[in-house]
Every structure is written in C-alpha cells, then in structure tokens.
Amino acid sequence: MSAVSITAVCETYIRRRAIRHLEKGRIVICAAGVGNPFFTTDTAAALRGIEMGCNVIFKGTQVDGVYSADSKKVTDAVRYDKISYRELLSLDLKIMDVAAVSLARDHSICVSNK
C-alpha cells in the first residue's frame, strides 16, 4: 500500500483497508513513504505502524543488524544483538531518523531488521 498513487504497483494506502487486510491474516507492506516532504520512509513506517496498531515494524536494510559504526567502512564496528531506543538515540547511530525512533518508542513498537 502507498500514500502516493502508484496503482500499477500497489493499492493506495487507506488506514481502514490496511487494518481489514491485517484482520484477514494478510501481510501489509507499505511503500513510498507518506507522500509528504520532510518525512523519511522510516518515519512513514513508524506512523503507519501506529495507525494500524502494529507491535513490530520490519525494517528492510542491506545491513544484518545495528552496529556502532558503518560496518562497511569500519572493520571493528561492534554489532548490537539488542539495543534500546534510549541507547540508539544517545549513541546517535543514524540507523533510523530521530522522529521514527521516537514514534516507535512512544508507542511501544519494536523495530526489527530480521
């Protein structure tokens, strides 16, 4: 589902319709952000997760976890098996933007890249 009309690819995001898909046991994949400037796709995912009452957001990424630094550039970067929202923000790891992390934290939504 997408806030931006790309009907050749997916249906337009309508909150109630997305919830109905979930109620029927379907998986909802949100694409293309919220359709407004200044909002990243991470923030869009957090916002849609809140709107649909999700417990977890699955973040698609090329990296297999959260690291203390860019693991492609820093060979001794430490991989975190688990990290709190507070740690993520205080370490300024830039895995997700601050708005997305704050929304997920404030609404008790787990973020996973697995």
Coordinates of C-alpha atoms in Angstrom, one line a residue:
M1 CA 0.0 0.0 0.0
S2 CA 1.2 3.5 -0.8
A3 CA 0.2 7.1 0.1
V4 CA 1.4 8.0 -3.3
S5 CA -0.8 6.7 -6.1
I6 CA 1.1 4.0 -7.9
T7 CA -1.8 1.7 -8.7
A8 CA 0.3 -0.3 -11.3
V9 CA 2.4 -1.4 -8.3
C10 CA 0.1 -1.5 -5.2
E11 CA -3.1 -0.1 -3.9
T12 CA -3.4 3.3 -2.3
Y13 CA -3.0 3.4 1.5
I14 CA -6.3 3.7 3.3
R15 CA -6.0 3.0 7.0
R16 CA -9.2 1.1 7.4
R17 CA -8.5 -1.0 4.3
A18 CA -5.0 -1.8 5.7
I19 CA -6.5 -2.9 9.0
R20 CA -9.0 -5.1 7.2
H21 CA -6.1 -6.8 5.4
L22 CA -4.5 -7.5 8.7
E23 CA -7.7 -8.8 10.2
K24 CA -7.9 -11.3 7.3
G25 CA -4.4 -12.5 8.2
R26 CA -2.7 -10.8 5.3
I27 CA 0.7 -9.1 5.5
V28 CA 0.6 -5.4 4.7
I29 CA 3.7 -3.9 3.1
C30 CA 3.7 -0.1 3.0
A31 CA 5.7 1.6 0.2
A32 CA 6.8 5.1 -0.9
G33 CA 6.5 6.9 2.5
V34 CA 3.6 9.2 3.5
G35 CA 3.6 11.3 0.4
N36 CA 4.8 14.5 2.2
P37 CA 8.2 16.1 2.1
F38 CA 10.4 16.1 5.2
F39 CA 9.2 12.6 6.3
T40 CA 11.6 9.7 5.7
T41 CA 10.4 6.2 4.9
D42 CA 11.4 5.2 8.4
T43 CA 9.1 7.9 9.9
A44 CA 6.4 6.7 7.5
A45 CA 6.8 3.1 8.7
A46 CA 6.5 4.2 12.3
L47 CA 3.4 6.3 11.5
R48 CA 1.7 3.5 9.6
G49 CA 2.6 1.0 12.4
I50 CA 0.9 3.3 14.9
E51 CA -2.1 3.8 12.7
M52 CA -2.6 0.0 12.2
G53 CA -1.9 -0.9 15.8
C54 CA 1.2 -2.9 15.0
N55 CA 3.5 -4.4 17.6
V56 CA 6.5 -4.6 15.3
I57 CA 7.9 -2.8 12.3
F58 CA 10.3 -4.8 10.0
K59 CA 12.9 -2.5 8.5
G60 CA 14.3 -3.6 5.2
T61 CA 18.0 -2.8 5.0
Q62 CA 21.3 -4.1 3.5
V63 CA 22.9 -4.5 6.9
D64 CA 22.3 -7.5 9.1
G65 CA 22.0 -5.6 12.3
V66 CA 22.8 -2.5 14.3
Y67 CA 26.5 -1.6 14.5
S68 CA 28.5 1.0 16.5
A69 CA 29.7 2.4 13.1
D70 CA 29.2 1.8 9.4
S71 CA 30.2 -1.9 9.2
K72 CA 31.2 -1.5 5.5
K73 CA 33.7 1.2 6.4
V74 CA 34.8 0.3 9.9
T75 CA 36.1 -3.2 10.2
D76 CA 36.0 -3.4 14.0
A77 CA 32.4 -2.0 14.3
V78 CA 30.6 -3.7 17.2
R79 CA 27.3 -5.4 16.4
Y80 CA 24.5 -5.0 18.9
D81 CA 22.2 -8.0 19.4
K82 CA 19.7 -5.8 21.0
I83 CA 19.6 -2.0 21.7
S84 CA 17.2 0.2 23.5
Y85 CA 15.6 3.3 21.9
R86 CA 17.4 5.4 24.5
E87 CA 20.8 3.9 23.6
L88 CA 20.1 4.3 19.9
L89 CA 19.3 8.0 20.3
S90 CA 22.1 8.7 22.7
L91 CA 24.7 7.0 20.6
D92 CA 23.4 8.9 17.5
L93 CA 23.9 5.8 15.3
K94 CA 21.8 7.2 12.5
I95 CA 20.2 3.8 11.8
M96 CA 16.8 5.5 11.7
D97 CA 15.9 9.1 11.9
V98 CA 15.1 10.6 15.3
A99 CA 11.4 11.1 14.6
A100 CA 10.9 7.4 13.6
V101 CA 12.8 6.1 16.7
S102 CA 10.8 8.5 19.0
L103 CA 7.4 7.4 17.5
A104 CA 8.3 3.7 17.8
R105 CA 9.5 4.2 21.4
D106 CA 6.5 6.3 22.4
H107 CA 4.0 3.8 21.1
S108 CA 5.9 0.6 22.2
I109 CA 6.6 -0.6 18.7
C110 CA 9.5 -3.0 18.3
V111 CA 11.7 -2.3 15.2
S112 CA 13.4 -5.4 13.7
N113 CA 15.6 -5.9 10.6
K114 CA 15.2 -9.7 10.7

